[in-house]
mmCIF file of C-alpha atoms in Angstrom:
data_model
loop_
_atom_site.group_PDB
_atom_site.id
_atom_site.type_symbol
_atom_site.label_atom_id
_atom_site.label_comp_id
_atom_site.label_asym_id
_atom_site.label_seq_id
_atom_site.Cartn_x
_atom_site.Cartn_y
_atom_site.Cartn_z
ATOM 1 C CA UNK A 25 41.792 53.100 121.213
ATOM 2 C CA UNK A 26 42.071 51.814 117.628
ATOM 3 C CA UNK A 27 43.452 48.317 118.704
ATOM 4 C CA UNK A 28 40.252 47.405 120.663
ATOM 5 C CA UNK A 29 38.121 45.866 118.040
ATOM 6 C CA UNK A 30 41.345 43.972 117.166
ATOM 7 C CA UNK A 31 41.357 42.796 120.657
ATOM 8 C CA UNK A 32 37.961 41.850 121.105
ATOM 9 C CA UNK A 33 37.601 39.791 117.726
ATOM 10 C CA UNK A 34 41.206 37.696 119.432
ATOM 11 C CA UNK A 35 39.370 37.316 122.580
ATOM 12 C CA UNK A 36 36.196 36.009 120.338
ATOM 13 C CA UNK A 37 38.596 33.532 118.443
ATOM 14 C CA UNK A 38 39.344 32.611 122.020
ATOM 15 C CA UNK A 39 36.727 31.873 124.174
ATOM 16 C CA UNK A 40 33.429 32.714 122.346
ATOM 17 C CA UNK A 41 30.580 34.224 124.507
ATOM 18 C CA UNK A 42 33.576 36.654 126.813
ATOM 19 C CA UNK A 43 32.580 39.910 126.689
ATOM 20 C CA UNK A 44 35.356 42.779 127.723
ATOM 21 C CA UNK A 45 34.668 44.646 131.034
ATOM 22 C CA UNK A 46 37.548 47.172 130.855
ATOM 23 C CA UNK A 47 40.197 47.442 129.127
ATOM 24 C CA UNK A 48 43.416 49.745 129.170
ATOM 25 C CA UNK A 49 47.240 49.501 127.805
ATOM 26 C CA UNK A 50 50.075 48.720 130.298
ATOM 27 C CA UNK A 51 54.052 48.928 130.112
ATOM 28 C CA UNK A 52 55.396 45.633 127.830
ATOM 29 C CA UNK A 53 58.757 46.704 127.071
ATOM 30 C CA UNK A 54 59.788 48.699 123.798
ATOM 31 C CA UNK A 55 58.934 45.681 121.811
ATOM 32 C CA UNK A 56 55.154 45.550 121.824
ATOM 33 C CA UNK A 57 52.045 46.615 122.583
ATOM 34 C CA UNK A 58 49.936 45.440 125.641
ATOM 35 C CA UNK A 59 47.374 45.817 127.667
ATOM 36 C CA UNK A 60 45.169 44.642 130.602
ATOM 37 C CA UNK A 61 41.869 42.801 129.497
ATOM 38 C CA UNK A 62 39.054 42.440 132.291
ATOM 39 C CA UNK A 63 36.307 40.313 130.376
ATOM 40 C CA UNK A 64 32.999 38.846 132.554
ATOM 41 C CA UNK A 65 34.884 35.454 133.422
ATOM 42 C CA UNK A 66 38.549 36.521 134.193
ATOM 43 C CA UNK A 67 41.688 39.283 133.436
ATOM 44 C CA UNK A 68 44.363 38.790 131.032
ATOM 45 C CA UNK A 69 47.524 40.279 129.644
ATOM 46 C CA UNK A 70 47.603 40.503 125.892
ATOM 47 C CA UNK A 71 50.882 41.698 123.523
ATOM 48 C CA UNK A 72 50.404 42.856 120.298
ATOM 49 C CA UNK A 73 52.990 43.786 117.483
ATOM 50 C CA UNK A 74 51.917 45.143 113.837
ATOM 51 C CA UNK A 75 56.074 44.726 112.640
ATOM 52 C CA UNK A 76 56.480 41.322 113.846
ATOM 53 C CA UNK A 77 54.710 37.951 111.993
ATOM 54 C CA UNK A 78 53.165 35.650 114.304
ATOM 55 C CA UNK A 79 56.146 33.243 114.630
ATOM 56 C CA UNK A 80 57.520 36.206 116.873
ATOM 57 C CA UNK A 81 54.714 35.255 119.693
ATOM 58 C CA UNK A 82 55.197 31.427 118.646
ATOM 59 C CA UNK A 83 58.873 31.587 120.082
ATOM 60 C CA UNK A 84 57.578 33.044 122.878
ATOM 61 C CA UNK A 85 54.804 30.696 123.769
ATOM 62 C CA UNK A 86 57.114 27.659 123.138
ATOM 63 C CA UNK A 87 59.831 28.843 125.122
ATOM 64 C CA UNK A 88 57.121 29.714 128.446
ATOM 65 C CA UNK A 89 55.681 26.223 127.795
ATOM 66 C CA UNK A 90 59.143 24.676 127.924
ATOM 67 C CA UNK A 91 59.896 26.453 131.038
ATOM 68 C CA UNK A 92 56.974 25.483 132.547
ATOM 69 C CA UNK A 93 56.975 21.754 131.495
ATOM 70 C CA UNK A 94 60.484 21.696 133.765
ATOM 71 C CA UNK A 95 57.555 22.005 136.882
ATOM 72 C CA UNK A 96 60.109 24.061 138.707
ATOM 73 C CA UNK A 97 59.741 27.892 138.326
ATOM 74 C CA UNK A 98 56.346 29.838 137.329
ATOM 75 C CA UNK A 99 55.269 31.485 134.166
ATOM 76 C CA UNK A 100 52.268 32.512 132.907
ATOM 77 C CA UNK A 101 49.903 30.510 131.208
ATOM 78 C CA UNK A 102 49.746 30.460 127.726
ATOM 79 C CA UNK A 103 45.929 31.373 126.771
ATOM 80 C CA UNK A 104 46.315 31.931 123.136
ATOM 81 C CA UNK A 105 48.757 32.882 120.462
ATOM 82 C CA UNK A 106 47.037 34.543 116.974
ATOM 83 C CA UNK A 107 46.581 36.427 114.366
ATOM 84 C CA UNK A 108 43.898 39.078 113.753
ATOM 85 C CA UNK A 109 43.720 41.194 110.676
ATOM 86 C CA UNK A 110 47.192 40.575 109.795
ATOM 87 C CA UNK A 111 48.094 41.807 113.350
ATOM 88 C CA UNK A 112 49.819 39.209 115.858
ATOM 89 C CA UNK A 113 48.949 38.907 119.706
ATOM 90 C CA UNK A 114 49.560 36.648 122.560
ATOM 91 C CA UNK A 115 47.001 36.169 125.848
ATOM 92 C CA UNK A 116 48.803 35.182 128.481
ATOM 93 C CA UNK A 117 46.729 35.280 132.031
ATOM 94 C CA UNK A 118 46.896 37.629 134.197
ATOM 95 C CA UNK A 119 49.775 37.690 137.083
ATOM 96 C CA UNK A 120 49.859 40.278 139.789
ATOM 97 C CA UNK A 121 51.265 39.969 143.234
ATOM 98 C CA UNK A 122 53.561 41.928 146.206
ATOM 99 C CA UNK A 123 57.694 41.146 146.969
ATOM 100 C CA UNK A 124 57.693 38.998 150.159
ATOM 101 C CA UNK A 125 60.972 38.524 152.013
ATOM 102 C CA UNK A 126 61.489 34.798 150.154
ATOM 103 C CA UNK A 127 60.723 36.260 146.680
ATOM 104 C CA UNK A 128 64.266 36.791 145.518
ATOM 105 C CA UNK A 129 65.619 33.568 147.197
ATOM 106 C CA UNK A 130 62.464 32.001 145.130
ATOM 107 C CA UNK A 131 63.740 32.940 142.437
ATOM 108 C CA UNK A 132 67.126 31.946 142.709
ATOM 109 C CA UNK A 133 66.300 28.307 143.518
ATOM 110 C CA UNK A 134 63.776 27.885 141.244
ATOM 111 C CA UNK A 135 66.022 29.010 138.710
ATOM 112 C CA UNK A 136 68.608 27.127 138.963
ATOM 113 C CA UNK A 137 66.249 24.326 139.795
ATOM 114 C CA UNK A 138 65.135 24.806 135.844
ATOM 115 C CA UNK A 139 68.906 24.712 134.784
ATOM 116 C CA UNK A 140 69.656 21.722 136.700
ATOM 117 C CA UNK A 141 66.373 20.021 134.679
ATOM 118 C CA UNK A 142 66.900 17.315 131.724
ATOM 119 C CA UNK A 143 68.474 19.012 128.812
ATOM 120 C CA UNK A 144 70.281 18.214 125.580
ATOM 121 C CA UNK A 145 72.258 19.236 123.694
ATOM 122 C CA UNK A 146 73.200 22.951 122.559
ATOM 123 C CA UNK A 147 71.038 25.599 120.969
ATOM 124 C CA UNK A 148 67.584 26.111 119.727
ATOM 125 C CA UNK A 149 65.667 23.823 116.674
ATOM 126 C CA UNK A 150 63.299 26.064 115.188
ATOM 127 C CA UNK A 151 62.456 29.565 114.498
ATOM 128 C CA UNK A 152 63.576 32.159 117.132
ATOM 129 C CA UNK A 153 64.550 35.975 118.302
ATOM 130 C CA UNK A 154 66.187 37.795 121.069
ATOM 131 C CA UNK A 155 64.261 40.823 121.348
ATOM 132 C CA UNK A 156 62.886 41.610 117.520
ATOM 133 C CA UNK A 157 66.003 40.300 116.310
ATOM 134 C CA UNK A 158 65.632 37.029 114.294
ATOM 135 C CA UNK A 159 68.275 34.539 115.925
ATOM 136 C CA UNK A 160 69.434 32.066 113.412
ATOM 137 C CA UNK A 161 69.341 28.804 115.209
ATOM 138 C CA UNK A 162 70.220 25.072 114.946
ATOM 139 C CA UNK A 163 71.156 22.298 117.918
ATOM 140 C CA UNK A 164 74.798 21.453 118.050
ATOM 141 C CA UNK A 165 76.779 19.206 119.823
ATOM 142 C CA UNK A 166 79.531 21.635 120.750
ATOM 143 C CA UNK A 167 79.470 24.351 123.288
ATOM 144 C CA UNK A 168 82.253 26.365 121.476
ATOM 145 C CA UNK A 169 80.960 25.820 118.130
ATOM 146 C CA UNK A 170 77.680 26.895 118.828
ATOM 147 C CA UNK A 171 78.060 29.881 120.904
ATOM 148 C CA UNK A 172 80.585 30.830 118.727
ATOM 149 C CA UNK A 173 79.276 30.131 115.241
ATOM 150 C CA UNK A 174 75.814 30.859 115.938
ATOM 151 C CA UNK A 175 75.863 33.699 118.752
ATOM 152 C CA UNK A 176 78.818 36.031 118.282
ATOM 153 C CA UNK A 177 78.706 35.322 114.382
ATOM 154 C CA UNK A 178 74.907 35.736 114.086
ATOM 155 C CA UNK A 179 75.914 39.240 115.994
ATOM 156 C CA UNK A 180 78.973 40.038 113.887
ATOM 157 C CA UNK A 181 77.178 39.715 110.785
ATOM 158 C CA UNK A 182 74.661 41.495 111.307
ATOM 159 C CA UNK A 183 76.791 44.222 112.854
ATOM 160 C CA UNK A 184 78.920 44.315 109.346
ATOM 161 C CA UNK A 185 76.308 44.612 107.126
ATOM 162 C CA UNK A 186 74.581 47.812 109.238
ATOM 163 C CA UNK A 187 77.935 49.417 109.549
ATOM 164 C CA UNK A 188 77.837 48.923 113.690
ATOM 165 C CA UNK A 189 81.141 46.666 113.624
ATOM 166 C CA UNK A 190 83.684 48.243 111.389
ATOM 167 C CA UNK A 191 87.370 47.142 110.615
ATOM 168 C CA UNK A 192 89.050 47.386 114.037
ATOM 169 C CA UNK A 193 86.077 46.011 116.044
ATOM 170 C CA UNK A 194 85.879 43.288 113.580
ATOM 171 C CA UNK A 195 89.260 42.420 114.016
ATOM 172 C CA UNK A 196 89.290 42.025 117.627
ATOM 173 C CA UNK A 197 86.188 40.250 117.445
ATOM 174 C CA UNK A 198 87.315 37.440 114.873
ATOM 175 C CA UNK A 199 90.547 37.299 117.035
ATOM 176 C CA UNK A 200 88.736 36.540 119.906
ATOM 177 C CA UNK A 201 86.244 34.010 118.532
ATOM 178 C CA UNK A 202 88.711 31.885 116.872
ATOM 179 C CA UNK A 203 89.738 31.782 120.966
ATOM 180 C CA UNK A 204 87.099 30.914 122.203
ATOM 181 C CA UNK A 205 87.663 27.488 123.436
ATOM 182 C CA UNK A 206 90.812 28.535 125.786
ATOM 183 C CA UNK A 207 87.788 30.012 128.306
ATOM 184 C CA UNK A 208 84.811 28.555 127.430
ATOM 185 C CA UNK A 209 84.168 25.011 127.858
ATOM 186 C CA UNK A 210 83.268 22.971 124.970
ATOM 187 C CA UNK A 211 81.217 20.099 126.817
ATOM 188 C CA UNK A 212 79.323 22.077 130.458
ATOM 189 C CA UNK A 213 75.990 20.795 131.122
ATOM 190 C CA UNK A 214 73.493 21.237 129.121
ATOM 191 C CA UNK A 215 70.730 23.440 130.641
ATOM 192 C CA UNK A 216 67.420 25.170 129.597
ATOM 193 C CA UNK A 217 68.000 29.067 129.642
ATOM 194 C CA UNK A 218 65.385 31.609 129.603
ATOM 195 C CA UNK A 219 67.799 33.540 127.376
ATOM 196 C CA UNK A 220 67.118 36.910 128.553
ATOM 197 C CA UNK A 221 66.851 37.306 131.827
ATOM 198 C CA UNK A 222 67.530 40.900 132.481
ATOM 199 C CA UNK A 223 65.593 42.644 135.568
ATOM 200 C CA UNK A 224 62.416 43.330 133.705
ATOM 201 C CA UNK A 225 61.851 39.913 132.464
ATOM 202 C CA UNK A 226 60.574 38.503 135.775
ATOM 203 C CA UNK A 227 57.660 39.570 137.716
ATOM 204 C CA UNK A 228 56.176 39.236 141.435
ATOM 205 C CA UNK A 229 52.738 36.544 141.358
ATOM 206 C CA UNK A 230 50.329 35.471 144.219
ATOM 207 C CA UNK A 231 52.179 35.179 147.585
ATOM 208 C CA UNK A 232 55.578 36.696 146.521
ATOM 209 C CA UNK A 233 55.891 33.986 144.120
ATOM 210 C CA UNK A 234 58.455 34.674 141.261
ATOM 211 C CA UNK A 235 57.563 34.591 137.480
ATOM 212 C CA UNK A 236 59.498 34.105 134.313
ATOM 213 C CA UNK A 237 58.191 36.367 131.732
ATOM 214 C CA UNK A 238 59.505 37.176 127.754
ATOM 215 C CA UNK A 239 61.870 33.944 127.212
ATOM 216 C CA UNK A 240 64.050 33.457 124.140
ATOM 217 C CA UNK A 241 64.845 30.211 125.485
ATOM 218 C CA UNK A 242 67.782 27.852 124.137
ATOM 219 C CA UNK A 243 70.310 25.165 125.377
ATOM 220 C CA UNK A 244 73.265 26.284 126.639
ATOM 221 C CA UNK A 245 75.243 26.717 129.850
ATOM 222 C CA UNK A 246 73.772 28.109 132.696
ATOM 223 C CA UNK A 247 76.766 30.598 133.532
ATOM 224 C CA UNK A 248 75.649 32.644 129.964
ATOM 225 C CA UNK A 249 72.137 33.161 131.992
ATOM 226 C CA UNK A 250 74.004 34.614 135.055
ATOM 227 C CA UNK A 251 76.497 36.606 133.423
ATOM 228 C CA UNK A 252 73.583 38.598 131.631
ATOM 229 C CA UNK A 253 71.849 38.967 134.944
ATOM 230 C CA UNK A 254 74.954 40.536 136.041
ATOM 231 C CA UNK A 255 75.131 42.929 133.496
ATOM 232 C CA UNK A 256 72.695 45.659 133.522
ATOM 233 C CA UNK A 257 71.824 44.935 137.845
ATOM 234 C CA UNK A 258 68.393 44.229 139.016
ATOM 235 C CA UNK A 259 69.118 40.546 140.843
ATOM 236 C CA UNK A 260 69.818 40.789 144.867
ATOM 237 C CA UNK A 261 72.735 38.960 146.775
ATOM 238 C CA UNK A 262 69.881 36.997 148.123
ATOM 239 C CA UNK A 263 69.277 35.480 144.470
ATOM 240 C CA UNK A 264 72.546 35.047 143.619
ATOM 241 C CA UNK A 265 73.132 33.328 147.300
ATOM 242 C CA UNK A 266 70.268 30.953 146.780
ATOM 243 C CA UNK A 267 70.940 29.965 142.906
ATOM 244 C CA UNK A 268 74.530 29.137 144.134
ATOM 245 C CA UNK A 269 73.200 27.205 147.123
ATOM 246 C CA UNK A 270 71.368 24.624 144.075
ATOM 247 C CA UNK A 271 73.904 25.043 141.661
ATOM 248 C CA UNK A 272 76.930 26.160 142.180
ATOM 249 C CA UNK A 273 78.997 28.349 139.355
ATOM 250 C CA UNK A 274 82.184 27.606 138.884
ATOM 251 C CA UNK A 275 85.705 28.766 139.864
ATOM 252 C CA UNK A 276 86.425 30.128 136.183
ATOM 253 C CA UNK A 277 83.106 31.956 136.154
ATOM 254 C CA UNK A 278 84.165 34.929 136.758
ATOM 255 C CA UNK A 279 87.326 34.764 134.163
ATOM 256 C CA UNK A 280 85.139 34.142 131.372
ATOM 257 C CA UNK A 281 81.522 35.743 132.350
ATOM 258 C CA UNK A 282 82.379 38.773 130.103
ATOM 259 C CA UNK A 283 82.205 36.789 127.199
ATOM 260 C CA UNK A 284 79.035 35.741 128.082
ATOM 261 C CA UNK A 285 77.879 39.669 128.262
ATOM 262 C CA UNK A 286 79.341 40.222 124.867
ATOM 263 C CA UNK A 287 76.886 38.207 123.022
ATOM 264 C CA UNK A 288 74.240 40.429 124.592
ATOM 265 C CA UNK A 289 76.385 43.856 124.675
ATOM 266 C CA UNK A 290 76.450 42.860 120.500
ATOM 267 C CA UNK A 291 72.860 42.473 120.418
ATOM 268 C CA UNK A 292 72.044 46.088 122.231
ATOM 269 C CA UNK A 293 74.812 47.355 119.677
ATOM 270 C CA UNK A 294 72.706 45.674 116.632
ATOM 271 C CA UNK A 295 69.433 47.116 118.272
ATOM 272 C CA UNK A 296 70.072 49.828 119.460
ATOM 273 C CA UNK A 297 73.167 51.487 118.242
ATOM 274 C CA UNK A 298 76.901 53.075 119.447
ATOM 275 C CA UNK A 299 76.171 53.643 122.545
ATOM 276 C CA UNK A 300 76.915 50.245 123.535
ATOM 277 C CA UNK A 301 80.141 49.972 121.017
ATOM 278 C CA UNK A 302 82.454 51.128 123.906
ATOM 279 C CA UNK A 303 81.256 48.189 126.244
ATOM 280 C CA UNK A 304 81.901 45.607 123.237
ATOM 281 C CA UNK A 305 85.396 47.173 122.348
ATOM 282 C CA UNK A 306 86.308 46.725 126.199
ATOM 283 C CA UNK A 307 85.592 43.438 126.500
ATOM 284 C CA UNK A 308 87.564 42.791 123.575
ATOM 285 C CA UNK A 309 90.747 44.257 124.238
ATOM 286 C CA UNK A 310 90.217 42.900 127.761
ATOM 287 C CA UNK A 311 90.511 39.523 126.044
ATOM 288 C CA UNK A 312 92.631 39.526 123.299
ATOM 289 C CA UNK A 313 94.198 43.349 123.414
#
């Protein structure tokens, strides 16, 4: 495994004196690398990504430290984020665990127990993605304007300049952005987001606890967070049941959740292609014909 000596001189920069036990690569999405790292004192997790700089793994350890200064859901801790021969990696510890009977209700209280946490404002400050996208960012004061401005046009730009949003799409999609503002409010609260919360991006700890894993954490209203949980499956009535029981959604949630799903239906389109096209176009003529 050609990665190992890259591994062992991070774990080195780490915690000097750890020797590695075993080693061997796991699943970590179709973004990185990663494996499972057994050294003499304890186990970790480590992602690796020769196409991404290390600001890529900075986003990522910010957001799980934001999450986790909220003290109300899990995530792993952060062990170290660095570079190694021009190759990036994060160590993250080790989390392993079995689904309990409380683990989806868990999760829905504790999540909405982190959107109901302190917040301000609307956005991100700083250097971020979602996935290996770059996501051009800034705090605003403006619901509308941000989402908007920095969300669906970050998406349609992109989409223009590869080709993936041609006339007719574009069209629709300018119509439906300028709006915006008759579904989405301009002033909800402000709440941290994990960003990307599909099915894969949480994961069962000790004693059926739940974990957050792979944020791309920003400000913004908590019903963007649900609608993307709704839209590729994975999340139980039990969640949804016990988020609601914290924080309630409200009664126009469902009228404008869709728009919500198009920022990240945009994003799969800029990723990974047409396939997804049909799902954007829907929306849009759903919205604005």
């Amino acid at each position: 495994m050609l990665l190992i000596p890259i591994i062992e001189k991070g774990l080195q920069q780490i915690s000097p004196g750890e020797k590695i036990v075993k080693i061997h690569s796991v699943s970590g999405g179709d973004i990185n690398q990663a494996f499972y790292v057994k050294t003499n004192e304890q186990e970790y997790f480590v992602k690796l990504n020769r196409q991404m700089c290390l600001g890529f793994f900075q986003f990522e350890e910010r957001g799980l430290k934001m999450i986790q200064a909220t003290n109300t859901i899990d995530v792993p801790n952060v062990i170290g984020c660095l570079e190694v021969d021009g190759i990036p990696m994060l160590w993250l510890e080790w989390i392993e665990g079995k689904r309990t009977h409380k683990t989806d209700e868990l999760l829905g209280e504790r999540l909405a127990a982190m959107h109901l946490a302190e917040a301000k404002g609307y956005g991100f400050e700083g250097e971020s993605y979602i996935g290996r996208l770059p996501q051009q960012n800034r705090l605003m004061e403006d619901w509308v304007d941000y989402y908007r401005d920095v969300r669906l046009g970050g998406q349609w730009k992109r989409g223009k300049a590869s080709g993936a949003i041609g006339q007719a799409r574009e069209k629709r999609l300018v119509k439906l952005m300028e709006r915006l503002d008759e579904w989405i409010p301009r002033n909800p609260k402000s709440c941290l987001l994990h960003g990307d919360l599909w099915g894969g991006n949480w994961m069962v700890g000790p004693g059926g606890v739940p974990y957050l894993i792979d944020p791309a954490v920003l400000f913004g209203d908590h019903e963007m967070e649900l609608a993307f949980t709704e839209l590729f499956g994975g999340f139980s009535r039990n969640f949804y049941e016990a988020y609601q029981s914290v924080f309630p959604l409200s009664p126009e949630y469902e009228e404008r959740k869709e728009l919500y799903q198009l920022y990240y239906l945009l994003v799969h389109l800029n990723l990974f292609g047409e396939s997804y096209g049909p799902s954007v176009d829907r929306i849009l003529r759903k919205y604005v014909g």
